[in-house]
Short mmCIF file of C-alpha atoms in Angstrom, two decimals:
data_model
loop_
_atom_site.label_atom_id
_atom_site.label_comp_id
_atom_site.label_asym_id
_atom_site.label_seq_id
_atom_site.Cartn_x
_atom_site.Cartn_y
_atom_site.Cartn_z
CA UNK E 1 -1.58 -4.57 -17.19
CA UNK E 2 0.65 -2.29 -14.68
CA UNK E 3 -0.91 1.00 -13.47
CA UNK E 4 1.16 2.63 -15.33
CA UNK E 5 -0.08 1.42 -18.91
CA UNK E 6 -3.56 1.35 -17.19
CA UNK E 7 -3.20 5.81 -17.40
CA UNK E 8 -2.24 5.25 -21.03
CA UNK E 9 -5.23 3.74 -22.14
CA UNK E 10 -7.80 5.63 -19.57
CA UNK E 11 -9.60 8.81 -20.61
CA UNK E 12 -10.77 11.62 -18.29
CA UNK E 13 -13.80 10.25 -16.15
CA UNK E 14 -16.64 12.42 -15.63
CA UNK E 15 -18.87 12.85 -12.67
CA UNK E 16 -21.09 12.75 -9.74
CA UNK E 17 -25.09 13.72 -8.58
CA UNK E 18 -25.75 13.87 -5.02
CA UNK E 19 -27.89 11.50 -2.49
CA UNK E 20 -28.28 12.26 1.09
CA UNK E 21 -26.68 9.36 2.77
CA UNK E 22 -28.28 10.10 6.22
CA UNK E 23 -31.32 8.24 4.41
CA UNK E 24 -32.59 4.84 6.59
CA UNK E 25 -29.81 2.00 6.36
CA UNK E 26 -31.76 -1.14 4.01
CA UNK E 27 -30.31 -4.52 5.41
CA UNK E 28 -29.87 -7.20 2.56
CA UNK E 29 -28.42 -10.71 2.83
CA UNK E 30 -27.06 -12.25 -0.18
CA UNK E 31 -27.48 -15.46 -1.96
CA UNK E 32 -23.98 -15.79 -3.58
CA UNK E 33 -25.43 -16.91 -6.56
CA UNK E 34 -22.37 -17.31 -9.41
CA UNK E 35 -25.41 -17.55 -12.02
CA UNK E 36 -28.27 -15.69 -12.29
CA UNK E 37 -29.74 -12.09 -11.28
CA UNK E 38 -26.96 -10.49 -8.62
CA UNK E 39 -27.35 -9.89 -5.09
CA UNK E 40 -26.47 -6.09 -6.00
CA UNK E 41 -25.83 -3.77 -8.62
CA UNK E 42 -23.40 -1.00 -9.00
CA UNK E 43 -22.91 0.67 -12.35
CA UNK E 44 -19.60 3.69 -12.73
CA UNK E 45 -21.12 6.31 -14.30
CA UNK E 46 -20.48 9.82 -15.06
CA UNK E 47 -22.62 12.51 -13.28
CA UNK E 48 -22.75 15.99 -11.74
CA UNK E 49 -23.27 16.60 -7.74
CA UNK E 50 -24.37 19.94 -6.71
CA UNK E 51 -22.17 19.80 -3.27
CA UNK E 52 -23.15 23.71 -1.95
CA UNK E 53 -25.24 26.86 -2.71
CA UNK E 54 -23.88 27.13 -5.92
CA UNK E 55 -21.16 24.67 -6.15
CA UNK E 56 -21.05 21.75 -8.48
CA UNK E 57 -18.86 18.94 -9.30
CA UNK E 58 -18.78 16.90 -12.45
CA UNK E 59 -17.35 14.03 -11.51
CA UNK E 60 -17.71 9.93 -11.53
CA UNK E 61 -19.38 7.71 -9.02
CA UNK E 62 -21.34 4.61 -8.10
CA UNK E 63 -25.24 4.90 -8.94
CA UNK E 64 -25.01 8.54 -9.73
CA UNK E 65 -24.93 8.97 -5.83
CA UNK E 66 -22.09 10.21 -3.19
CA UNK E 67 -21.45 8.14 -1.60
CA UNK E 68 -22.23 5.09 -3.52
CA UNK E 69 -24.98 2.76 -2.44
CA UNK E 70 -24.92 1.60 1.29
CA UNK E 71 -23.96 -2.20 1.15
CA UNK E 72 -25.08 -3.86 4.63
CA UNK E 73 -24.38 -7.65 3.70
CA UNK E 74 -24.32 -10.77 6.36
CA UNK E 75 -20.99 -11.73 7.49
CA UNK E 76 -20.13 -15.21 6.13
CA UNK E 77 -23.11 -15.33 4.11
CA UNK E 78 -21.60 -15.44 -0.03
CA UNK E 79 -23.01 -12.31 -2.03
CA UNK E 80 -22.83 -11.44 -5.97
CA UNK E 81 -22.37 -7.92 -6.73
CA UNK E 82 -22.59 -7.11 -10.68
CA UNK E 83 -20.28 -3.84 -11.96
CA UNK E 84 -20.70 -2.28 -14.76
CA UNK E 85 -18.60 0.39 -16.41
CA UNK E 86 -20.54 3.03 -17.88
CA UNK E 87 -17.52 5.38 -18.05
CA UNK E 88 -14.67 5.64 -20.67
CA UNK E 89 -11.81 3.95 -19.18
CA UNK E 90 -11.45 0.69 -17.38
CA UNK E 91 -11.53 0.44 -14.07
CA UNK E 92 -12.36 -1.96 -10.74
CA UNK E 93 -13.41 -2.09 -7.44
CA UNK E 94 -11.86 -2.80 -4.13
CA UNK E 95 -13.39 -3.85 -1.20
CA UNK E 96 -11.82 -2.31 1.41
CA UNK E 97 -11.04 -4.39 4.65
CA UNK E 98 -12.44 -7.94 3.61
CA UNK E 99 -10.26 -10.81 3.57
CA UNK E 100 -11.34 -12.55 0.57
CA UNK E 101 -9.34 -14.01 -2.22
CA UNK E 102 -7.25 -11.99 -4.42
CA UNK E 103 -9.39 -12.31 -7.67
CA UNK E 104 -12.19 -10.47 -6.09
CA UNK E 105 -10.50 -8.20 -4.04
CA UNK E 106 -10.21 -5.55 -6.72
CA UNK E 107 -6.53 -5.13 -7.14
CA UNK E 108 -4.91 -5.18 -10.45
CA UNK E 109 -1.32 -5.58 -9.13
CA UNK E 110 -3.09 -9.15 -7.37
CA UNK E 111 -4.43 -10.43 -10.53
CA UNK E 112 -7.84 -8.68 -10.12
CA UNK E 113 -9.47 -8.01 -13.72
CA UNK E 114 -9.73 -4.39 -14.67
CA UNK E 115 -13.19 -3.46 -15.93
CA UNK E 116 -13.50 -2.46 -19.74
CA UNK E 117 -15.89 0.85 -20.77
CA UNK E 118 -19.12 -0.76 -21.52
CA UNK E 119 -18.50 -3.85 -19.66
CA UNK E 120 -20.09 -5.89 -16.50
CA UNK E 121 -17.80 -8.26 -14.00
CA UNK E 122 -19.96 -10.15 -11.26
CA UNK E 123 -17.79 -10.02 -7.88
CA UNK E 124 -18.65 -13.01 -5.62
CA UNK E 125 -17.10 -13.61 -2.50
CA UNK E 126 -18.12 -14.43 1.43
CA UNK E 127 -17.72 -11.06 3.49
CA UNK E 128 -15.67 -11.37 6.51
CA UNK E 129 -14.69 -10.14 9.33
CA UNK E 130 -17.93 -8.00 10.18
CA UNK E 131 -17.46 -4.07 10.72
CA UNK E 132 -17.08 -1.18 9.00
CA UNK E 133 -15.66 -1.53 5.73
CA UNK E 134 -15.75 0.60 2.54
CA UNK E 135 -15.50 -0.05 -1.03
CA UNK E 136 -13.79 2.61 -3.76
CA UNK E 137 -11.76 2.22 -7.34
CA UNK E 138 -8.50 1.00 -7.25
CA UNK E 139 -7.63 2.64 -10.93
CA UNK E 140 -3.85 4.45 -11.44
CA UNK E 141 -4.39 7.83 -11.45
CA UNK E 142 -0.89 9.68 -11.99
CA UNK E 143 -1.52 13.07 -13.37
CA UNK E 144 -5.27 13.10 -14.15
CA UNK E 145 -6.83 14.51 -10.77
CA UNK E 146 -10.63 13.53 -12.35
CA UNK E 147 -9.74 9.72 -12.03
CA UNK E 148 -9.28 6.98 -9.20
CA UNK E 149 -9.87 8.49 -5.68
CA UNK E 150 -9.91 11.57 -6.21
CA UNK E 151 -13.35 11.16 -8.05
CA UNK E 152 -16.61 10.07 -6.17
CA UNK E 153 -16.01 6.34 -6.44
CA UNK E 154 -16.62 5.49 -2.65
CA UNK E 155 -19.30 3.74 -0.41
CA UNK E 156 -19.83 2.26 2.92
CA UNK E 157 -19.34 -1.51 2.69
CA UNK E 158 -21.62 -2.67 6.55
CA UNK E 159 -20.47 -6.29 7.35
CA UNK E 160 -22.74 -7.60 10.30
CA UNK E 161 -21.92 -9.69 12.88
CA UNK E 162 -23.75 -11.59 15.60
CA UNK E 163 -22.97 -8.99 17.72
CA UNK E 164 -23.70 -5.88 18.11
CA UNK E 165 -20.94 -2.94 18.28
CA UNK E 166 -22.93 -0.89 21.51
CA UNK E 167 -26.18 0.42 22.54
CA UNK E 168 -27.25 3.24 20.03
CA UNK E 169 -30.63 5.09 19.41
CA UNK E 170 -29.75 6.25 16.06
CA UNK E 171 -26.66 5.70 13.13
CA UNK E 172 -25.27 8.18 10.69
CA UNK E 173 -22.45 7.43 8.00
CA UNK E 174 -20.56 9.93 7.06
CA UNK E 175 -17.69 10.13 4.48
CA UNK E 176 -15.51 12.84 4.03
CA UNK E 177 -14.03 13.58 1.06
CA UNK E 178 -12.00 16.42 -0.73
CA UNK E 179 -12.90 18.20 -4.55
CA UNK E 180 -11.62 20.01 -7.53
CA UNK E 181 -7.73 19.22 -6.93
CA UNK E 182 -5.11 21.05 -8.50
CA UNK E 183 -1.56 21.03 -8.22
CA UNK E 184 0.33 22.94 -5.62
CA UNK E 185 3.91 23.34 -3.93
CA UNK E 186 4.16 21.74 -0.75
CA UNK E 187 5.32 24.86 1.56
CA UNK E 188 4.05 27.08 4.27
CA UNK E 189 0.42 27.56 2.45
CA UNK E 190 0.04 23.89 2.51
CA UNK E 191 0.72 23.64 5.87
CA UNK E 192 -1.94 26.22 6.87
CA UNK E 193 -4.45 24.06 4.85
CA UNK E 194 -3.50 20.13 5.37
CA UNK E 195 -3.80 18.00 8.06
CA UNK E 196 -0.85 16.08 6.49
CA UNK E 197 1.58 19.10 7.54
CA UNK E 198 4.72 18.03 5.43
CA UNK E 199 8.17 19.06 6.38
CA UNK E 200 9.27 18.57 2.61
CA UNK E 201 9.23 20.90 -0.16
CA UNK E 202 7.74 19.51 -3.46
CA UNK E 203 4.77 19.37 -5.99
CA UNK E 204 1.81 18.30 -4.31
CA UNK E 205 -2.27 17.94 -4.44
CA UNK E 206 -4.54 21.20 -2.88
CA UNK E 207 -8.29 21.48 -2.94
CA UNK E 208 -11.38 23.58 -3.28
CA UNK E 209 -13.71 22.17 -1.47
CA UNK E 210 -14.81 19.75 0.81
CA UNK E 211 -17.73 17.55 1.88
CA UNK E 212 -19.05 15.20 5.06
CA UNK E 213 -21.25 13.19 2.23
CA UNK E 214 -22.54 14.92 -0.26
CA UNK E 215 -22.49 18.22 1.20
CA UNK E 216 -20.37 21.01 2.21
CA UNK E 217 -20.68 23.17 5.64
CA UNK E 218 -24.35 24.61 5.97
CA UNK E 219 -25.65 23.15 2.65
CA UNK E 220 -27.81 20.19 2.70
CA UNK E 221 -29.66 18.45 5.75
CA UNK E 222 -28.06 18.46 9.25
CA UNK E 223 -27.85 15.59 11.80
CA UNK E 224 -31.29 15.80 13.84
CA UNK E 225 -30.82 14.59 17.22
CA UNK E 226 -32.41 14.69 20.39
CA UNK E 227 -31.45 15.39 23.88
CA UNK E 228 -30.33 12.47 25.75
CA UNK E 229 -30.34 10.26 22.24
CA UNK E 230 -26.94 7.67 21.75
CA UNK E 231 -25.82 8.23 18.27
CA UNK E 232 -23.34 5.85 16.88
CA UNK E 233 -21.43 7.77 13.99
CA UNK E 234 -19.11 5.65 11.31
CA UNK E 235 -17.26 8.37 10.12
CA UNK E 236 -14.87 7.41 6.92
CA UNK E 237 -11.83 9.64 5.76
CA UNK E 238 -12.55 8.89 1.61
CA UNK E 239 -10.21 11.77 0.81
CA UNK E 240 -7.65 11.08 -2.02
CA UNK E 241 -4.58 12.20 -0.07
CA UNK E 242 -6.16 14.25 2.74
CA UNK E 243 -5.59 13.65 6.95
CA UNK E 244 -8.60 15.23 8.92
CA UNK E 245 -9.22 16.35 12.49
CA UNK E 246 -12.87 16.81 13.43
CA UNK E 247 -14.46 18.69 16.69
CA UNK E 248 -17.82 18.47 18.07
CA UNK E 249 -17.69 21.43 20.67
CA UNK E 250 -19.71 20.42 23.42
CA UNK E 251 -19.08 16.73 22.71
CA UNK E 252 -16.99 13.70 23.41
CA UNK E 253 -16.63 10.95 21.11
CA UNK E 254 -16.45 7.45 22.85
CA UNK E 255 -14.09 5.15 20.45
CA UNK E 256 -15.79 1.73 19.82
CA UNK E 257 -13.82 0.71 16.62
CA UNK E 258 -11.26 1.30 14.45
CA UNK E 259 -11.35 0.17 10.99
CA UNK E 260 -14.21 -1.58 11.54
CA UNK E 261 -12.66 -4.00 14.39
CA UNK E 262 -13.72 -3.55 18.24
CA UNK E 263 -10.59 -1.35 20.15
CA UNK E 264 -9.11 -3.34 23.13
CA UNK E 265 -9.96 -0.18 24.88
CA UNK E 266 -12.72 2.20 24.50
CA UNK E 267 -11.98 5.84 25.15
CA UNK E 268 -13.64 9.01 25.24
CA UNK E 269 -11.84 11.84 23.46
CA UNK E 270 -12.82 15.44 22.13
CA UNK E 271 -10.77 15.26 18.79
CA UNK E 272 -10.73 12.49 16.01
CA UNK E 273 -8.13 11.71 13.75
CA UNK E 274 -8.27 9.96 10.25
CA UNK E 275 -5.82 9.33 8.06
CA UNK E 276 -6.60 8.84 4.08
CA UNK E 277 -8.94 5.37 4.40
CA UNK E 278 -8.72 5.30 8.11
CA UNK E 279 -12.60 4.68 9.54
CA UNK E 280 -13.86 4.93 13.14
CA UNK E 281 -17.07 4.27 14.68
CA UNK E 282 -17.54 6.42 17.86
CA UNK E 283 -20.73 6.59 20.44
CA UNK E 284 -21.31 10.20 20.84
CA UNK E 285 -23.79 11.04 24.16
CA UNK E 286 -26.58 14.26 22.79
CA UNK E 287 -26.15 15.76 26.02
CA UNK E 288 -25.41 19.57 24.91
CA UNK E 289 -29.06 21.10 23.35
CA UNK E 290 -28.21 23.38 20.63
CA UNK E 291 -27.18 23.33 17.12
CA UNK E 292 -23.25 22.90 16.62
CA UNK E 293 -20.91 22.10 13.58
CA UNK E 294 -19.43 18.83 13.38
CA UNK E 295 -16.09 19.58 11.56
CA UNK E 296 -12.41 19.82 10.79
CA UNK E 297 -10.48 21.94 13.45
CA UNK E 298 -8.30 23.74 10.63
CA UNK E 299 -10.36 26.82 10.09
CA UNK E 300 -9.29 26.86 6.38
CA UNK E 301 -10.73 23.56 5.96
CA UNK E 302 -14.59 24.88 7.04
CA UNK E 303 -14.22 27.52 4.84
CA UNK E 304 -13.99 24.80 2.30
CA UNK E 305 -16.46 23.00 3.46
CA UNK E 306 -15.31 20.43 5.90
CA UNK E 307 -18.55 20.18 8.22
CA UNK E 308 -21.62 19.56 9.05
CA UNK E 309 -24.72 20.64 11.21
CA UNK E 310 -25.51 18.94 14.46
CA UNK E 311 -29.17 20.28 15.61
CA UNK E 312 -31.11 19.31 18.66
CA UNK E 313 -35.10 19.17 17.93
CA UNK E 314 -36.41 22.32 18.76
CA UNK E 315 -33.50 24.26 18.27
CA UNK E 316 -32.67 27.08 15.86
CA UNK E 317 -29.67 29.37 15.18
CA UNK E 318 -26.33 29.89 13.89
CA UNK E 319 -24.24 26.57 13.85
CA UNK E 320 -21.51 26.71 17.21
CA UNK E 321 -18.23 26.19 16.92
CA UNK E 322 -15.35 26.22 19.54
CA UNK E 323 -11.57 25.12 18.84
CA UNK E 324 -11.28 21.73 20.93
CA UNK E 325 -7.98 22.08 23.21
CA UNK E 326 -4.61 21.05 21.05
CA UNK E 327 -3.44 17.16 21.38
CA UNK E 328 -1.96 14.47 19.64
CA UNK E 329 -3.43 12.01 18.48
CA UNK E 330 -2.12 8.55 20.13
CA UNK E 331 -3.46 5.07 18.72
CA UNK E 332 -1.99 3.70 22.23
CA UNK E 333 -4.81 4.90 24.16
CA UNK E 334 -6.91 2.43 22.44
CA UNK E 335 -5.08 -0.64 22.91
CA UNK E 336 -3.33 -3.13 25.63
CA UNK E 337 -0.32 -2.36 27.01
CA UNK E 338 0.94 -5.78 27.43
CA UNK E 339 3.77 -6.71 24.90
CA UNK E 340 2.12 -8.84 21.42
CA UNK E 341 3.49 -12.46 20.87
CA UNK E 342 6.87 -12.59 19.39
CA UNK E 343 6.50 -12.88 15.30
CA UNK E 344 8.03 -16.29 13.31
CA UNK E 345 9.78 -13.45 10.70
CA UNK E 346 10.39 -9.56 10.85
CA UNK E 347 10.55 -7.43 7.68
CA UNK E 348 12.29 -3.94 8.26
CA UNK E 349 10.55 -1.60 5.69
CA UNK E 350 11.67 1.60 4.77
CA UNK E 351 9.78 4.87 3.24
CA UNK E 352 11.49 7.74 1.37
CA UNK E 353 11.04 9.61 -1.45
CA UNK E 354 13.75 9.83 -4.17
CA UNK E 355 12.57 12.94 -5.93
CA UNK E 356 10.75 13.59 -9.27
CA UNK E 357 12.36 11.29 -11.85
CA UNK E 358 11.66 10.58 -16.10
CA UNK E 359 9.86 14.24 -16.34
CA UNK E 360 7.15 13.52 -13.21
CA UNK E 361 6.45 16.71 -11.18
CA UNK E 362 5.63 14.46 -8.42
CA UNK E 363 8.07 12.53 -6.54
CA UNK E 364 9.06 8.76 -6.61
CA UNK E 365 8.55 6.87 -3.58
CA UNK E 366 10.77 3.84 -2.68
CA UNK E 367 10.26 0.86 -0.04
CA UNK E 368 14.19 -0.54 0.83
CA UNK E 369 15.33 1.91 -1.66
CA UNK E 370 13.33 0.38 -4.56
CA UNK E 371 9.79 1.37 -6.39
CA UNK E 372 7.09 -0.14 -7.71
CA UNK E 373 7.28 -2.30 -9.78
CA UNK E 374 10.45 -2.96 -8.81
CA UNK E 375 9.85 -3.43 -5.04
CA UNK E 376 11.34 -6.89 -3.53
CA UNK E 377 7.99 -9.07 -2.52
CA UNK E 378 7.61 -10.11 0.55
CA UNK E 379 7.78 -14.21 0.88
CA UNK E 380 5.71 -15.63 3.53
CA UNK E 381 4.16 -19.53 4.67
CA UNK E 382 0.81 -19.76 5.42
CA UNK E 383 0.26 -20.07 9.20
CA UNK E 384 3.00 -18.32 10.75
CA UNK E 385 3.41 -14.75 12.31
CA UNK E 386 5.22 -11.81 10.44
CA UNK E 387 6.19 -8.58 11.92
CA UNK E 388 6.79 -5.70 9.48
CA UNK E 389 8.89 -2.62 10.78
CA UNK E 390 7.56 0.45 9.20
CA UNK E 391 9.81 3.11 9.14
CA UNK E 392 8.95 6.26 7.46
CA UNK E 393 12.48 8.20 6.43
CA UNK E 394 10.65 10.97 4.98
CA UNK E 395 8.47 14.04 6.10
CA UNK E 396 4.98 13.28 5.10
CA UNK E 397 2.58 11.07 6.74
CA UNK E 398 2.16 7.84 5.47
CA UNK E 399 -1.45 5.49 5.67
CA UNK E 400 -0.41 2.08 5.07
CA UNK E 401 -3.18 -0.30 3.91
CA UNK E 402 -2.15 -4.04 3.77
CA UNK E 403 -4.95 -5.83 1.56
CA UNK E 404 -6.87 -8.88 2.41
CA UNK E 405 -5.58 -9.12 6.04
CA UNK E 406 -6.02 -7.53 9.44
CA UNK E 407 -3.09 -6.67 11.24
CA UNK E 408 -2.26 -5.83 15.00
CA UNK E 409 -0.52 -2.72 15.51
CA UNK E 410 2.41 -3.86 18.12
CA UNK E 411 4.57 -0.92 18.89
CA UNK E 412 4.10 2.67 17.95
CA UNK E 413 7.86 4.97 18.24
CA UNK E 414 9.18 3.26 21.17
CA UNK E 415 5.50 1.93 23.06
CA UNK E 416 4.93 -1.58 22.47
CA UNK E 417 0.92 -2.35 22.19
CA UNK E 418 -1.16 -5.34 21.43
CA UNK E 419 -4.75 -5.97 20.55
CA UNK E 420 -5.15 -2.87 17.98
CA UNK E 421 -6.56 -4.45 14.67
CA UNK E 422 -6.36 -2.40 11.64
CA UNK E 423 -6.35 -2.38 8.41
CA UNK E 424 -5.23 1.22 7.67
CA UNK E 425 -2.41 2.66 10.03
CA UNK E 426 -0.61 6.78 9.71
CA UNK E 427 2.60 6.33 10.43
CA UNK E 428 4.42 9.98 11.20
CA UNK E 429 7.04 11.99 9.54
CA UNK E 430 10.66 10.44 10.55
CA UNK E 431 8.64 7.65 13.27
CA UNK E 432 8.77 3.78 13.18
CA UNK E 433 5.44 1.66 13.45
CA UNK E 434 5.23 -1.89 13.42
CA UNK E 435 2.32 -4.43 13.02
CA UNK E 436 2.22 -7.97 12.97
CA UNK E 437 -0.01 -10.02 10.48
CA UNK E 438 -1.00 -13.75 10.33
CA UNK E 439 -0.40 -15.34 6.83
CA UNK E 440 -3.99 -16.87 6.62
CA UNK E 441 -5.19 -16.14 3.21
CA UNK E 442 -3.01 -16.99 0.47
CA UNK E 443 -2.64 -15.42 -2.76
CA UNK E 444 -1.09 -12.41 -3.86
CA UNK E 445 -1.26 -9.47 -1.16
CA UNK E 446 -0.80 -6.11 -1.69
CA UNK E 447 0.58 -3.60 0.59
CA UNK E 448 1.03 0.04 -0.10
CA UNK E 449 0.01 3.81 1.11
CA UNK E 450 -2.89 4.91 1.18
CA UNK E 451 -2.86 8.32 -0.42
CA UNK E 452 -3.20 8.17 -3.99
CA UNK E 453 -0.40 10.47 -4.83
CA UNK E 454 2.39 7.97 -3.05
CA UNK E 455 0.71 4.73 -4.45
CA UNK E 456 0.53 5.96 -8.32
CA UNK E 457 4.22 7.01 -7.70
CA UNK E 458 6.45 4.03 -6.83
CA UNK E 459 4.86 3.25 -2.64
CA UNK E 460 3.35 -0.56 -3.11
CA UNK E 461 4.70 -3.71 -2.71
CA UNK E 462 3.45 -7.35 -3.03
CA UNK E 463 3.55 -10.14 -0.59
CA UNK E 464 3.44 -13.61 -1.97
CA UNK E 465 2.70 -16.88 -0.31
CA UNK E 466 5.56 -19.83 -0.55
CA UNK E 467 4.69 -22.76 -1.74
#
């Protein structure tokens, strides 16, 4: 089944009911059992989340909760998660980051099974490598802005490790996500509101609101800290098609990770970036007593909600904010400046988008001039060293996700880099990107952007092991 017959046969999902997911972290370690009760249970189920003084969202989600359950499982230690469907369309999950085989992963276009209304599938794999990971739906969504990720179907996926990531006193997850989407032209007003700035004129996706968890800006708990306390903060971008910049005046953030794998290079900066599925864990010193928003530095984007409260014990007022200074954001910072080892194969990979074709009001997206499911697979041997050159030919920003593998980001425009692993990297309007993977878990592999709207029309491709 393509994603394409996939919308045929799906009905509209319905929706979500809030938890706070600043609750304690529960650690669990799997048995892996293939028979037998599951290590873990998540059931898709229609609910309603009340997201801000009077504000709610009917939408769908894991365990009537946004996000969906925390999942801290061992790393290398096998785990069965059951699934069941309780919605009216199929669907599946993917977990996001793991490099596991493609049956599990939770990818139709690898051979992953799609999940029939009123069914259970039992997922059982070994989680590796440990970090920050996430899990979400994979389903086609096309037209229907209630289904795949724009709905609540999200949730921090914890892998641990033997080691540590740094000295912390206390850990907060927070997921941001976007609500109520509607179609909109892709001019100036978009501009004003995205993070995603396109230079392109077009239909696109627009919002209402906004959340960091289950809440919008001044509704719901805020992050208690207290003077002098180490917080380590995984912060996810779970948006649909949404960028984000966040701010905490008063604040530095000290990069650890990215995507859940330890930067070459830690750095302290004053303004994060995310792309769509992009995560980064960050050590953030409680150094400035007061009570301050945590947020998006587009002022239109607090207004919808894009924030939350930061407040010291025994502090009490209206939430601060102060615009951070302007800067780019530069994934080079974090990594090693020496030149990456030279890869057995190069693929040159071109983006652009074609225009709306067959009635769509969206437009088609082409890799080498060809869409999904047309796109040429890429043929690799198990064991060697491929390079791919990403080069975006068109004027939005593209996250590309490669499933089932970590890569190492090796030059960015014209700066060659080594010892960046992602999973998830933006690649600008009109730039060139490249990354290098290892071909060390065969089966079918999919690669495509990250933002819904460009993988539902035409922007994935498959790679495929020889032999």
């Amino acid at each position: 089944m393509n994603r394409r017959s996939f919308l045929s046969s799906a009905g509209a999902l319905l929706a979500a009911r809030s938890l706070n997911a600043l609750a304690p972290l529960q650690s669990s370690q799997g048995s892996g059992n293939s028979a037998g009760k599951a290590d873990h249970f998540i059931r898709i189920e229609p609910c309603t989340l009340d997201i801000g003084h009077g504000v709610t969202i009917k939408t769908t989600a894991y365990n009537g909760q946004v996000p969906g359950p925390l999942l801290r499982l061992r790393e290398g230690v096998r785990v069965t998660i059951d699934v069941t469907n309780a919605g009216t369309s199929s669907d599946l999950v993917h977990w996001h980051g793991l490099a596991i085989d493609s049956l599990n992963d939770g990818a139709m276009e690898e051979g992953s099974p799609m999940i029939a209304a009123g069914s259970t599938h039992r997922y059982t794999f070994t989680p590796k490598p440990s970090g920050t990971r996430w899990y979400h739906t994979h389903a086609a969504a096309y037209g229907d802005l209630s289904v795949g990720t724009y709905s609540g179907q999200f949730g921090f996926l914890l892998i641990e490790g033997k080691e540590q990531p740094a000295r912390y006193d206390q850990e907060i997850n927070l997921a941001i996500h976007h609500w109520e989407p509607s179609f909109v032209p892709m001019v100036e007003t978009m501009r004003e509101q995205s993070s995603n700035m396109p230079l392109t004129t077009g239909s696109d996706v627009g919002y209402k609101y906004a959340t960091i968890n289950a809440h919008m800006l001044g509704a719901g708990e805020p992050i208690r800290v207290k003077q002098g306390q180490r917080v380590l903060m995984r912060l996810l971008n779970a948006s649909a098609t949404e960028n984000v910049v966040l701010a905490l005046p008063g604040h530095s953030f000290k990069i650890i990770a990215m995507d859940g794998n330890p930067v070459p290079n830690p750095r302290t900066v004053e303004v994060l970036s995310l792309a769509v599925a992009e995560r980064v864990d960050a050590v953030v010193e409680m150094n400035a007593p007061g009570v301050w928003v945590l947020g998006s530095t587009l002022q239109k984007s607090r207004q919808m909600g894009l924030g939350i409260v930061v407040e010291y014990a025994g502090k009490t007022g209206d939430p601060v904010w102060k615009d951070p200074p302007a800067v780019e954001w530069d994934y080079t910072q974090f990594a090693n400046t020496a030149e990456a080892p030279a890869p057995d194969e190069t693929f040159v990979l071109t983006f652009r988008d074609i225009g709306s074709l067959h009635g769509s009001q969206f437009d088609t997206w082409t890799i080498n001039n060809k869409s999904w499911p047309d796109t040429d697979p890429l043929l690799v041997q198990q064991g060697k060293r491929y390079r791919m050159v990403l080069r975006n030919g068109s004027g939005d920003q593209h996250p590309i996700h490669l499933h089932r593998h970590t890569f190492e980001v090796t030059r960015i425009g014209k700066k060659p880099i080594s010892g960046l692993m992602k999973d998830v990297i933006n690649v600008m309007p009109l730039d060139t990107v490249e990354v290098d993977f290892i071909a060390n878990n065969p089966g079918g592999t999919l690669m495509h952007c990250h933002q819904q709207l460009h993988m539902d029309y035409g922007f994935m491709q498959l790679i495929k092991y020889k032999g």
